[in-house]
PDB file of C-alpha atoms and ligand atoms in Angstrom:
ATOM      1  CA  UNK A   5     -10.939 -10.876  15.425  1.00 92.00           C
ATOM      2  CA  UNK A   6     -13.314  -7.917  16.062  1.00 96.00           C
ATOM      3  CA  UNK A   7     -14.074  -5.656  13.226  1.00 98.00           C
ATOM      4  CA  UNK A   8     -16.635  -4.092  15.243  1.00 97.00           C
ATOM      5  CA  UNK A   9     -15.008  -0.383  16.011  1.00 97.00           C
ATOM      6  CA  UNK A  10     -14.983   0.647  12.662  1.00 98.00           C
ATOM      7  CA  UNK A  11     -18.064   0.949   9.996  1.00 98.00           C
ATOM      8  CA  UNK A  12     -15.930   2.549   7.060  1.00 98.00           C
ATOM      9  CA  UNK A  13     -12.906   1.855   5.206  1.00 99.00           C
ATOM     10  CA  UNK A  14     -11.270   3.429   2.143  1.00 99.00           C
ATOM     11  CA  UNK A  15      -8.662   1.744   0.340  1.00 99.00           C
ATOM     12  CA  UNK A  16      -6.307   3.313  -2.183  1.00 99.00           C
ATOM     13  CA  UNK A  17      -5.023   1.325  -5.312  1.00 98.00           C
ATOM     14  CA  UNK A  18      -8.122  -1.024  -4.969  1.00 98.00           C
ATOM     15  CA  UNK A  19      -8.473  -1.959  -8.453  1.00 98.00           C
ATOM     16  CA  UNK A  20      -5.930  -4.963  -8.487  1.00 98.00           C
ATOM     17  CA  UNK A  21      -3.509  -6.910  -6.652  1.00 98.00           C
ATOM     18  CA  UNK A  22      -3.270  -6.114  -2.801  1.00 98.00           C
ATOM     19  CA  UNK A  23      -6.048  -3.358  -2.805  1.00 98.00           C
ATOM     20  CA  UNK A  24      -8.649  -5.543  -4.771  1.00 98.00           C
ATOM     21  CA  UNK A  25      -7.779  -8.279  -1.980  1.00 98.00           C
ATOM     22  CA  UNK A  26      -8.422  -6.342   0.697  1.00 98.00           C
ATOM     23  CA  UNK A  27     -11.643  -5.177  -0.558  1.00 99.00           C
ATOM     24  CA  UNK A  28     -13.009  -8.356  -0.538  1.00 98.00           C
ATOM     25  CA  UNK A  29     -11.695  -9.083   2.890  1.00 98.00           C
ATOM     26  CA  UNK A  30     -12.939  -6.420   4.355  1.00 98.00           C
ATOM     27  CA  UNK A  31     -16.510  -6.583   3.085  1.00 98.00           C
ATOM     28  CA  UNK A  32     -17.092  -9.721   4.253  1.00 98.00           C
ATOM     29  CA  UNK A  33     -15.914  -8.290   7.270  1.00 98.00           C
ATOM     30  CA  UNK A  34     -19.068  -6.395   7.249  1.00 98.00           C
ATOM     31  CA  UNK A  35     -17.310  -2.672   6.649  1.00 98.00           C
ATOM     32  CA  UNK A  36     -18.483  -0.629   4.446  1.00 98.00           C
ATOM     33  CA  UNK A  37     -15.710  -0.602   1.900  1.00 99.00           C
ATOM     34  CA  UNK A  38     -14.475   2.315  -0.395  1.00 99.00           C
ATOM     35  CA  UNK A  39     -12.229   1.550  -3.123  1.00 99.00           C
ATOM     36  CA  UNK A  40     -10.598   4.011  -4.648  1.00 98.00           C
ATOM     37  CA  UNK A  41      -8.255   3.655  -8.369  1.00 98.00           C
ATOM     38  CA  UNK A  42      -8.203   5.394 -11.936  1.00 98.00           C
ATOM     39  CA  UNK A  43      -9.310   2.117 -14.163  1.00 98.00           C
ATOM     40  CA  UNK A  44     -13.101   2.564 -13.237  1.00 98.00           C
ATOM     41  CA  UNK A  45     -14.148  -0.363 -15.154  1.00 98.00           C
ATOM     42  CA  UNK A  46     -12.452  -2.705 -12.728  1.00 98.00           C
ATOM     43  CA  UNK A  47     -13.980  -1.123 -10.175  1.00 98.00           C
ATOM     44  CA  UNK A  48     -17.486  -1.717 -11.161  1.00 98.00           C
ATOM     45  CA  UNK A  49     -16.420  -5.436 -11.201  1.00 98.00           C
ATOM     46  CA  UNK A  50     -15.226  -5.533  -7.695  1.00 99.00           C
ATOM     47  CA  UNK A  51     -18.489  -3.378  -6.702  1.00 98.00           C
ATOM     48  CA  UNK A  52     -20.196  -6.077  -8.270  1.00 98.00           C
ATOM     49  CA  UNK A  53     -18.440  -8.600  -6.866  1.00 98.00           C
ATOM     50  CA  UNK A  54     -18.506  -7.270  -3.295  1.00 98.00           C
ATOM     51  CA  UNK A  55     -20.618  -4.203  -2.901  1.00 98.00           C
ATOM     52  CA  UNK A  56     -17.879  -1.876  -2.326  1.00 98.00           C
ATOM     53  CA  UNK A  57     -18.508   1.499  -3.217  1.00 98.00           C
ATOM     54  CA  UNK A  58     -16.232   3.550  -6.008  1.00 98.00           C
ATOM     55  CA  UNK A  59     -14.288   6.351  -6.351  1.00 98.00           C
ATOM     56  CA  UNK A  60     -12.264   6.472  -9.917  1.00 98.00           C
ATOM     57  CA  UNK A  61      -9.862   8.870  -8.659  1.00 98.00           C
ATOM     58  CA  UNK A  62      -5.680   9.180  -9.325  1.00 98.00           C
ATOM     59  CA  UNK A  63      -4.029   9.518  -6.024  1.00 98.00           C
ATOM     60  CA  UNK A  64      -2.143  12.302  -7.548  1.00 97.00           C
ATOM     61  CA  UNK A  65      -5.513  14.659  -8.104  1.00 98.00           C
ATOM     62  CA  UNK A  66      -5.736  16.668  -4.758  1.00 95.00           C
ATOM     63  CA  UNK A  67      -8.964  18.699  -5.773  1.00 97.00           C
ATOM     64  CA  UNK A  68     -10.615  15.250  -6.444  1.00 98.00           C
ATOM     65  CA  UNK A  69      -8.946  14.274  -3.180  1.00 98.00           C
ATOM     66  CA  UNK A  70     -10.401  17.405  -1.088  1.00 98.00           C
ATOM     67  CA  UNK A  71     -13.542  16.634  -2.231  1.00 98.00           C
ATOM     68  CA  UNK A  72     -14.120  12.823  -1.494  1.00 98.00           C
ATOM     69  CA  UNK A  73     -12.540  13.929   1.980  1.00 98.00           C
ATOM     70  CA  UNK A  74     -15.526  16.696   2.661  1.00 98.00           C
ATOM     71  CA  UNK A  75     -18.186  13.967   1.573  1.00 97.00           C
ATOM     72  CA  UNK A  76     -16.660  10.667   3.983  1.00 98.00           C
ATOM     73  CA  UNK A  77     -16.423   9.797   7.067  1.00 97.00           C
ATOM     74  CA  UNK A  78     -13.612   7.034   6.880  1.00 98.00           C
ATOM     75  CA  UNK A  79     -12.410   4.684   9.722  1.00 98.00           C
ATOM     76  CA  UNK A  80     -10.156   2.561   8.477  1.00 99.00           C
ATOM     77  CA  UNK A  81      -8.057   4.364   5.746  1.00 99.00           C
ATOM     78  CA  UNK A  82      -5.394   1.837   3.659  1.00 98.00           C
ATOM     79  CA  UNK A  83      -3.083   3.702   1.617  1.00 99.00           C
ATOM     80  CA  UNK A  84      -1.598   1.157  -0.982  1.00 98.00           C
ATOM     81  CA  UNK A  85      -1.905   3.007  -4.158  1.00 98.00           C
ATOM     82  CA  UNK A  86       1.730   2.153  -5.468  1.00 98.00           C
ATOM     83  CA  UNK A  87       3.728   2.135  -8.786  1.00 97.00           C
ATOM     84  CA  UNK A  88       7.043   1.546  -9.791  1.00 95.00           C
ATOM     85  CA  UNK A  89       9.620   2.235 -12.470  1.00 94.00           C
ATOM     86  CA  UNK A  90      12.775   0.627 -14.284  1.00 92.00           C
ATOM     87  CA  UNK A  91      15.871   1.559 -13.909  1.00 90.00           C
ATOM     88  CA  UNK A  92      18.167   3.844 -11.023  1.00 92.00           C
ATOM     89  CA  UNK A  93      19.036   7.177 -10.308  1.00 93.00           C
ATOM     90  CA  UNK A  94      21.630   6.915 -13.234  1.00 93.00           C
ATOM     91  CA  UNK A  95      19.701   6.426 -16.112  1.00 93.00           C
ATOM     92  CA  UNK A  96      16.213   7.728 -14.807  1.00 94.00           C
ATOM     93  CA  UNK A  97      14.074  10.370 -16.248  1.00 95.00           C
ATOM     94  CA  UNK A  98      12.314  13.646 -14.094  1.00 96.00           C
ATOM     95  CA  UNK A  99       8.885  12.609 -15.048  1.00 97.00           C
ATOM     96  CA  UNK A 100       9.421   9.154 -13.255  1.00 96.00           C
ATOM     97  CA  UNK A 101      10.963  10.493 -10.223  1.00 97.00           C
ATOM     98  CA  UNK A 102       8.276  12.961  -9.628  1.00 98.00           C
ATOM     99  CA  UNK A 103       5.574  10.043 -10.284  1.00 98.00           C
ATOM    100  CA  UNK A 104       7.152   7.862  -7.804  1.00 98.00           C
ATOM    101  CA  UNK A 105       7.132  10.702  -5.239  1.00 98.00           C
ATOM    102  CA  UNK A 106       4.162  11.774  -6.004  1.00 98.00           C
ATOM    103  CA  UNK A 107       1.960   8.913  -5.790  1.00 98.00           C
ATOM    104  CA  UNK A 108       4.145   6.543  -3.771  1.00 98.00           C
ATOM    105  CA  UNK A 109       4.615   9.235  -0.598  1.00 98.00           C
ATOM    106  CA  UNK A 110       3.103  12.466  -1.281  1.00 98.00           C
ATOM    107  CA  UNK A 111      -0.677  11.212  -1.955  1.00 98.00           C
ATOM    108  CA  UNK A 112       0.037   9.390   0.962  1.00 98.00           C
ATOM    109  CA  UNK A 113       0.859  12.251   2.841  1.00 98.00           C
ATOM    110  CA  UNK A 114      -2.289  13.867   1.851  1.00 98.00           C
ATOM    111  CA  UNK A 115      -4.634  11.180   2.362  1.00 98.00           C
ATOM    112  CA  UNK A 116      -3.735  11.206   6.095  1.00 98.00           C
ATOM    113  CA  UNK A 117      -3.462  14.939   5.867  1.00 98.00           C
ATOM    114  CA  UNK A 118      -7.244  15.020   4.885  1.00 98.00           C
ATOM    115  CA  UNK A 119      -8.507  11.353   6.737  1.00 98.00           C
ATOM    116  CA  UNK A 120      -6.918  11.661  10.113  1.00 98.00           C
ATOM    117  CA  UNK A 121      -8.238  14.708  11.278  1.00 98.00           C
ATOM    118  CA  UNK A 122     -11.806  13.415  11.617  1.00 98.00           C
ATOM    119  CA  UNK A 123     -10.306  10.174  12.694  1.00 98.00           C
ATOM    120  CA  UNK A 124      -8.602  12.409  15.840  1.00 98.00           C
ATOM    121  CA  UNK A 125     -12.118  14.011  16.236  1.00 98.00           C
ATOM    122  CA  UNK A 126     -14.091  10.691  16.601  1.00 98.00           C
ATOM    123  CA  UNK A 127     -11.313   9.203  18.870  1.00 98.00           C
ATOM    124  CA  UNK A 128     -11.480   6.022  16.536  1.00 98.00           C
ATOM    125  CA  UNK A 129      -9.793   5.059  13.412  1.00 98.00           C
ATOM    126  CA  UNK A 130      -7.236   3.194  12.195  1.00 99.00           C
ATOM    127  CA  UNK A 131      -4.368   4.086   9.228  1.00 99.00           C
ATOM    128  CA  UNK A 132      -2.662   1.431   7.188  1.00 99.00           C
ATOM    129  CA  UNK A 133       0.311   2.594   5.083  1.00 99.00           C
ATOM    130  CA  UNK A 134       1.690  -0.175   2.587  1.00 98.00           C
ATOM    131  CA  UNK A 135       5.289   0.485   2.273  1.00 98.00           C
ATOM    132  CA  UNK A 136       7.962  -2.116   1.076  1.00 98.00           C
ATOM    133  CA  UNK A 137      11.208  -3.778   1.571  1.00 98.00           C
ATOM    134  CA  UNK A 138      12.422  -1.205  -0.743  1.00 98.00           C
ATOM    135  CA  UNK A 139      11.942   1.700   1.987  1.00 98.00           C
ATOM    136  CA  UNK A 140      13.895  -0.330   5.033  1.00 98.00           C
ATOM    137  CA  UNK A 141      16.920  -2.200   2.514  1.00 96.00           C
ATOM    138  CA  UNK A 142      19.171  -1.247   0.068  1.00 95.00           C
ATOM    139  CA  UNK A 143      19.266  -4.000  -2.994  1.00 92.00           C
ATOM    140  CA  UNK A 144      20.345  -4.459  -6.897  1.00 90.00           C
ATOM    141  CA  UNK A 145      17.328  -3.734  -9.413  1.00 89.00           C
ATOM    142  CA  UNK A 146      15.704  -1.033  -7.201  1.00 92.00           C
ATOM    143  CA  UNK A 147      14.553   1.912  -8.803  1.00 95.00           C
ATOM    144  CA  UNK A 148      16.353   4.581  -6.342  1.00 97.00           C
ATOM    145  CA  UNK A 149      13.172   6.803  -6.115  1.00 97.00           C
ATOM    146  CA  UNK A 150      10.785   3.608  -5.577  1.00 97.00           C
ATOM    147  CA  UNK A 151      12.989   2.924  -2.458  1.00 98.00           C
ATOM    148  CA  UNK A 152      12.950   6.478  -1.090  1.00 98.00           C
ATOM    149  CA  UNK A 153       9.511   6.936  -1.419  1.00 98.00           C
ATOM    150  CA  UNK A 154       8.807   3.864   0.410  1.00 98.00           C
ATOM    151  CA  UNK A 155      11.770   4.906   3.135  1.00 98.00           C
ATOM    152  CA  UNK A 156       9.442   8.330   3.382  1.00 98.00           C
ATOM    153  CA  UNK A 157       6.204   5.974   4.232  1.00 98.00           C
ATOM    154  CA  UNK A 158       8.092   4.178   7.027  1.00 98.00           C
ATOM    155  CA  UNK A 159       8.899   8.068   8.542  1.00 98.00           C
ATOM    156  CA  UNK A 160       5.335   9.207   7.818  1.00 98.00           C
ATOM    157  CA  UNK A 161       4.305   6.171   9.940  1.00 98.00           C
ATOM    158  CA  UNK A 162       6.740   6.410  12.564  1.00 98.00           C
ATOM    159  CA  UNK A 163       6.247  10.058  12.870  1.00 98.00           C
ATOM    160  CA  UNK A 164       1.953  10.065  12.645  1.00 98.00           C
ATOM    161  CA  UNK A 165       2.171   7.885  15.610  1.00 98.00           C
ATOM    162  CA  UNK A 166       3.678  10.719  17.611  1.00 98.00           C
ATOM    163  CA  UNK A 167       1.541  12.790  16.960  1.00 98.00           C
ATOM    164  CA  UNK A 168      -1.756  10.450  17.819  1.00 98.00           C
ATOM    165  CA  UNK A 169      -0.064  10.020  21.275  1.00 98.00           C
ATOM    166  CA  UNK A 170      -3.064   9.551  23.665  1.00 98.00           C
ATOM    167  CA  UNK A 171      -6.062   9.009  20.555  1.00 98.00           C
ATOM    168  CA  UNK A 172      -7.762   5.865  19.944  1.00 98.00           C
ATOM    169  CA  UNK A 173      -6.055   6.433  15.885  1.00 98.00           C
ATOM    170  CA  UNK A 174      -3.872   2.841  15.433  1.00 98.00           C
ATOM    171  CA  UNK A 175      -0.826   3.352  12.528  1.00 99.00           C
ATOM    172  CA  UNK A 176       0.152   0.177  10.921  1.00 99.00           C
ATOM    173  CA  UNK A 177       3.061   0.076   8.485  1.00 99.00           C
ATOM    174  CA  UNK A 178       2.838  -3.278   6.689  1.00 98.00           C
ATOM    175  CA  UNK A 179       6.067  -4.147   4.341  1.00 98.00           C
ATOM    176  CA  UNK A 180       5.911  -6.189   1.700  1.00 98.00           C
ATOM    177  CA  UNK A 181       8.099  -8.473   0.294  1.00 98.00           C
ATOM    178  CA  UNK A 182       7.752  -9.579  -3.384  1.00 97.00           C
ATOM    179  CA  UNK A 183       3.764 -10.513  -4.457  1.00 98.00           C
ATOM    180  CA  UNK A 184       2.210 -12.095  -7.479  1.00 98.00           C
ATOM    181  CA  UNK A 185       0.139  -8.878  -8.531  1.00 98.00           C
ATOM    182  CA  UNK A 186       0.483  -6.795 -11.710  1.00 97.00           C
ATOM    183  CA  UNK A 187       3.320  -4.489 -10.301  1.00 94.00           C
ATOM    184  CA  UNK A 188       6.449  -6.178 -12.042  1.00 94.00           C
ATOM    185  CA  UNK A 189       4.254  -6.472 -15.277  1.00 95.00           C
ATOM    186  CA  UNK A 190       2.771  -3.044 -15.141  1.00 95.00           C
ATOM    187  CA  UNK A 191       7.026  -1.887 -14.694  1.00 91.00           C
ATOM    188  CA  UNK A 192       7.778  -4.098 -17.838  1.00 92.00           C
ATOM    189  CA  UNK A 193       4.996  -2.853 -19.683  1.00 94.00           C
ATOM    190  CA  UNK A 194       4.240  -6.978 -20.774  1.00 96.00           C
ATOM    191  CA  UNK A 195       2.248  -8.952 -18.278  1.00 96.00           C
ATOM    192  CA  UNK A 196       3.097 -12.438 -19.496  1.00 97.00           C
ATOM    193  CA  UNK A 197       7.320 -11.362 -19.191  1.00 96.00           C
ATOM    194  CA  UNK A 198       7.004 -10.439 -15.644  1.00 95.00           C
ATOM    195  CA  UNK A 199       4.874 -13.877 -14.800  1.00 96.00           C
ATOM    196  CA  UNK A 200       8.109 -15.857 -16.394  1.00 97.00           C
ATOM    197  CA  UNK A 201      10.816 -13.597 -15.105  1.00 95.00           C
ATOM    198  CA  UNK A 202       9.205 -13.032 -11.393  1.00 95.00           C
ATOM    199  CA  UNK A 203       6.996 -15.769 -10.234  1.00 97.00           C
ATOM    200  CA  UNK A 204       6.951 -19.008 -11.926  1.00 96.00           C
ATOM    201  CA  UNK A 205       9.931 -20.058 -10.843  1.00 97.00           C
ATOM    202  CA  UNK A 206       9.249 -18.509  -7.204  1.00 97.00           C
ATOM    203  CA  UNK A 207       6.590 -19.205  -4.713  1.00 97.00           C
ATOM    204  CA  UNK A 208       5.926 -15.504  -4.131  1.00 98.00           C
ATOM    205  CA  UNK A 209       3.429 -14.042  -1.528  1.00 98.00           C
ATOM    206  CA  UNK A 210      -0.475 -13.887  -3.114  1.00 98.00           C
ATOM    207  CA  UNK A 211      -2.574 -10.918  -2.810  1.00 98.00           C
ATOM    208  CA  UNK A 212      -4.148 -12.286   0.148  1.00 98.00           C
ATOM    209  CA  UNK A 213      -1.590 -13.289   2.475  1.00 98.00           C
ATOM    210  CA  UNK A 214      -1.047  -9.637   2.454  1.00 98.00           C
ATOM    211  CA  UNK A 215      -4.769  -8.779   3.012  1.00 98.00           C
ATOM    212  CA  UNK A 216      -4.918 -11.480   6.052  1.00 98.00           C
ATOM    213  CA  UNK A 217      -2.136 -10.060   7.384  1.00 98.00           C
ATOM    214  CA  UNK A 218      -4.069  -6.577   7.308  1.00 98.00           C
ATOM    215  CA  UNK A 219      -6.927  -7.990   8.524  1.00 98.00           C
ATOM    216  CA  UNK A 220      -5.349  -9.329  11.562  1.00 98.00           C
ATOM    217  CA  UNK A 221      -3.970  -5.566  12.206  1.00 98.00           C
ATOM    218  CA  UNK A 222      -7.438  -3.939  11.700  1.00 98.00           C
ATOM    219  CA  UNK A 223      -9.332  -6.805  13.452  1.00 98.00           C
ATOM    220  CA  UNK A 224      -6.877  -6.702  16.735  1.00 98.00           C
ATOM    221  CA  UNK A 225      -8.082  -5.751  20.150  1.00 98.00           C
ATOM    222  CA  UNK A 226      -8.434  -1.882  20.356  1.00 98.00           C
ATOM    223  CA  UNK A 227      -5.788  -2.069  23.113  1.00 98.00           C
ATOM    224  CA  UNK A 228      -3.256  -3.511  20.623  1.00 98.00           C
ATOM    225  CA  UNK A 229      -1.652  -1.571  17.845  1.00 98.00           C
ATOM    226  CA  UNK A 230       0.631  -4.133  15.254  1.00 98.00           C
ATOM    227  CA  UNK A 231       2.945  -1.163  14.253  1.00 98.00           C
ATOM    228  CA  UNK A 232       4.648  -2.873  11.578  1.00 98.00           C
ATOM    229  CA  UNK A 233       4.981  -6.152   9.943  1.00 98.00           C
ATOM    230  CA  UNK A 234       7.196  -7.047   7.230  1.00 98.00           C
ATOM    231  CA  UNK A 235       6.134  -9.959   5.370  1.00 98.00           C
ATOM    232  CA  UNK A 236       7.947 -11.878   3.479  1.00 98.00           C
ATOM    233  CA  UNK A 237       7.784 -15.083   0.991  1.00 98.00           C
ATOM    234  CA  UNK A 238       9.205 -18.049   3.045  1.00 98.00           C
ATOM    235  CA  UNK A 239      12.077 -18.722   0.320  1.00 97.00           C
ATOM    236  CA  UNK A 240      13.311 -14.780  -0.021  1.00 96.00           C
ATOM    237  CA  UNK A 241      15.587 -13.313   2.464  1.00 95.00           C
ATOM    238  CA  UNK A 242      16.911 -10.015   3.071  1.00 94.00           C
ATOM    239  CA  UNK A 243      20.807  -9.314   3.190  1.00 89.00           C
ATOM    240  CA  UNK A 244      24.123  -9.419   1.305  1.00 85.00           C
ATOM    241  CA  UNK A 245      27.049  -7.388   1.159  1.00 88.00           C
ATOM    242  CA  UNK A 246      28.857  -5.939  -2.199  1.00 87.00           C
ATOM    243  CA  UNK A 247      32.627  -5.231  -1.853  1.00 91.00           C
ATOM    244  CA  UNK A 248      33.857  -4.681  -5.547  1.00 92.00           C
ATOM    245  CA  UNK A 249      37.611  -5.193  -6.289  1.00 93.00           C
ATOM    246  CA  UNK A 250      40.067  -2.184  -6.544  1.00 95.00           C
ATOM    247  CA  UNK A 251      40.671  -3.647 -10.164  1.00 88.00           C
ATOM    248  CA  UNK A 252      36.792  -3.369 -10.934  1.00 66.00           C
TER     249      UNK A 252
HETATM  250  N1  NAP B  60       3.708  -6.780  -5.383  1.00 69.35           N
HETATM  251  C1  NAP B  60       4.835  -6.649  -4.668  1.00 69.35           C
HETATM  252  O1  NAP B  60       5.789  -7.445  -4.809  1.00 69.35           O
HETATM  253  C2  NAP B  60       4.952  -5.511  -3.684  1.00 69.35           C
HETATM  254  C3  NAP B  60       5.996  -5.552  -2.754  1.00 69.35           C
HETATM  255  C4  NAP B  60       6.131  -4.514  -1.842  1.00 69.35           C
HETATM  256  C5  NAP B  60       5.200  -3.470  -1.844  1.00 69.35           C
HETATM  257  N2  NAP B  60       4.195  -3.456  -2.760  1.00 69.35           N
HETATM  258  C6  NAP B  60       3.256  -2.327  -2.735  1.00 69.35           C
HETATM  259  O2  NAP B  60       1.935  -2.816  -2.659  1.00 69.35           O
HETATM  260  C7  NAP B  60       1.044  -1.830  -3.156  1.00 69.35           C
HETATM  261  C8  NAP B  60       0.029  -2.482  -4.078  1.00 69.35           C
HETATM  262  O3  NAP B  60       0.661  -2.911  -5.268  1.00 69.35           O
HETATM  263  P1  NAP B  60       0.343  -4.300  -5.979  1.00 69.35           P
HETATM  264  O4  NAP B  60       1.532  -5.147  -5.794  1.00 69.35           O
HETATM  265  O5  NAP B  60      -0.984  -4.801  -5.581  1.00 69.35           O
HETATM  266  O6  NAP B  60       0.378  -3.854  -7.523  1.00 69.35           O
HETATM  267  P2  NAP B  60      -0.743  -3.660  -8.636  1.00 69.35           P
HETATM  268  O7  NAP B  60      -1.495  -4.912  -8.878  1.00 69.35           O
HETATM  269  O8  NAP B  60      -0.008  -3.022  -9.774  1.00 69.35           O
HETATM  270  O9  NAP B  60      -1.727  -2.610  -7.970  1.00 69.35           O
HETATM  271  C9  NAP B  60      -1.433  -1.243  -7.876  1.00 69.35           C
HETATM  272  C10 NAP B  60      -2.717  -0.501  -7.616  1.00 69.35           C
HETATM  273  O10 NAP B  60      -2.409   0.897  -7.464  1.00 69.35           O
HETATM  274  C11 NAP B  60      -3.317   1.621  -8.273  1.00 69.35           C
HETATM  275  N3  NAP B  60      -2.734   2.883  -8.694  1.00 69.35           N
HETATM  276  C12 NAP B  60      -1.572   3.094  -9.376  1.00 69.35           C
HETATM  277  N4  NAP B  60      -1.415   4.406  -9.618  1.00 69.35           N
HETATM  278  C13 NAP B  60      -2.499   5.033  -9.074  1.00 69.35           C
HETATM  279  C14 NAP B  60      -2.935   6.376  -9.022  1.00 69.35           C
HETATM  280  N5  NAP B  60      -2.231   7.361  -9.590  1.00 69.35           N
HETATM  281  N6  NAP B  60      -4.101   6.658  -8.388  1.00 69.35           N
HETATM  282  C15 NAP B  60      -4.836   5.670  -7.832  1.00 69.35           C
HETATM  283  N7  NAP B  60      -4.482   4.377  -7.861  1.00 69.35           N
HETATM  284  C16 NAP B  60      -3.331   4.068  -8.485  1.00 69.35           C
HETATM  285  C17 NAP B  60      -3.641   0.702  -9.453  1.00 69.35           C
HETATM  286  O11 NAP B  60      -4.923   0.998  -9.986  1.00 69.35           O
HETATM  287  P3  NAP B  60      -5.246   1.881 -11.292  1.00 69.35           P
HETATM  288  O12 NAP B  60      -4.231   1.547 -12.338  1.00 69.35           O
HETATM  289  O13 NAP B  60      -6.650   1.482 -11.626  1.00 69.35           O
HETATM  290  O14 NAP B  60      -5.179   3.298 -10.830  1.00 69.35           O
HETATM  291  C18 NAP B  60      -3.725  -0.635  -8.736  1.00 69.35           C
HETATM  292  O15 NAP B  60      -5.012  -0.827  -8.203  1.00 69.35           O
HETATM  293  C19 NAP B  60       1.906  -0.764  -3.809  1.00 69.35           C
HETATM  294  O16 NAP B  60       2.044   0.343  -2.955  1.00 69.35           O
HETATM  295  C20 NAP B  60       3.252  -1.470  -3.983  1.00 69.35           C
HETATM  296  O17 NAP B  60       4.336  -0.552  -4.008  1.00 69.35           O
HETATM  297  C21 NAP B  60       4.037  -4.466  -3.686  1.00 69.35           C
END
C-alpha cells in the first residue's frame, strides 16, 4: 500500500471507537493526522499516544466548522462522526430526529461542502464517508431516522462522485456492520448493558478491522477507487422477510 499522495488527513468522531482506530492507523502511516470530536480530554490522549493533532469541535457547529476549513489543507477527509438513538419513528422525539440528521448527514454534507473544494483545486484527495447497514437495509430495532440519515450518506457518496468526474478526488463509502465500540452503550446510556446485550455473546467486528479496511481504500493505487465496501462480522447476515397474519 502507498500512502504517499496524501500528507493530511482529518477524521471526524476521532475520539473513540472507529475514528480513534483510524487515527492510529493512519499516523503510523506517516500522515499527518487531524482528529476532530467534542470530549477534548480523549483527544489529548490519542495526541499523546500518536501525535495527531486536535480539534474539540461538535460536527454540528458550522462557524467552528468554517473556520478549521479556512486554516487546513486536508487530503484525506473521513467523515465518521456518528450517533444513534432508541426507539422508531413511532415513539421518537423532534430533538432526536433533528440530532440524527444533523450530525449523521448534514455535518457530513458540510464537511465535503467546505473540504472538497480545495481537494478539486489540488487535483488530489480522497473522501471517506462511514455510513451503515442501516442506510442500504431495512431491519427490527432501527431507529427510523438513524437509517435515513445513513441512506442520505450512501446518495451523498454516490452523487459527489459525479460530480468529481475527471479529478484525481477518490469517494469511498465504507458500511459497517455491527462493531464493538461505545455506540450501543452510548444509545443505552450504560456501557456495561450494551457489552452483555451486544457483544459478549457475538464475535462482532473490532475497531480496527474497520480502520484496515480504510486503510486499504486510502492506501490503493491512485488509479483505483474502492467505492464501497460493506463489512460485515463473519456470523451476521443481512436478510429476512416479515409477513404478519391477517389475524395479527
Ligand atoms: N459500531 C457499529 O456497530 C457501527 C455500525 C455501523 C456504522 N457505524 C458508524 O461508525 C461511526 C463511528 O461510530 P463508533 O461505532 O466508533 O461509535 P463511538 O465509539 O460511539 O464513536 C462515535 C464518535 O463520534 C463522535 N461524535 C458524536 N457526536 C459528535 C459530534 N456532535 N461532533 C463530533 N463528534 C461526535 C464521538 O466523540 P465525542 O463524543 O467526543 O464527540 C465519537 O468519537 C458512526 O458514524 C456510526 O454510525 C458504527
Amino acid at each position: 500500500m502507498d500512502f504517499s499522495a496524501y500528507k493530511t488527513a482529518l477524521v471526524t468522531g476521532a475520539s473513540s471507537g472507529i475514528g480513534a482506530q483510524i487515527v492510529r492507523r493512519l499516523s503510523a502511516e506517516g500522515l499527518e493526522v487531524h482528529a476532530l470530536a467534542r470530549n477534548e480530554e480523549r483527544l489529548k490522549a490519542l495526541s499523546a499516544e500518536t501525535g495527531c493533532k486536535i480539534h474539540t469541535i461538535s460536527v454540528d457547529d458550522s462557524a467552528a466548522l468554517d473556520k478549521l476549513a479556512a486554516e487546513l489543507e486536508v487530503d484525506v477527509l473521513i467523515n465518521n462522526a456518528g450517533q444513534s438513538r432508541t426507539g422508531d419513528i413511532l415513539n421518537t422525539t423532534a430533538e432526536d430526529v433533528d440530532a440524527l440528521l444533523d450530525i449523521n448527514l448534514k455535518s457530513v454534507m458540510h464537511m465535503v461542502r467546505l473540504f472538497v473544494p480545495g481537494m478539486v483545486a489540488r487535483n488530489r484527495g480522497h473522501v471517506v464517508n462511514i455510513s451503515s447497514i442501516a442506510g442500504h437495509y431495512a431491519f427490527a430495532g432501527g431507529n427510523t431516522a438513524y437509517h435515513a440519515s445513513k441512506a442520505g450518506v450512501h446518495s451523498l457518496c454516490q452523487q459527489l462522485r459525479v460530480h468529481l468526474y475527471g479529478k484525481q478526488v477518490r469517494v469511498t463509502e465504507i458500511s459497517p456492520a455491527r462493531c464493538e465500540t461505545e455506540v450501543f452503550g452510548r444509545l443505552l446510556g450504560d456501557m456495561e448493558e450494551a457489552q452483555r446485550r451486544f457483544f459478549d455473546d457475538y464475535e462482532s467486528l473490532k475497531p480496527e478491522d474497520i480502520a484496515d479496511a480504510i486503510a486499504f481504500c486510502v492506501g490503493s493505487p491512485q488509479r483505483m477507487n474502492v467505492s464501497f465496501m460493506e463489512v460485515l462480522p463473519t456470523k451476521q447476515v443481512l436478510g429476512g422477510l416479515n409477513f404478519a397474519k391477517r389475524t395479527a
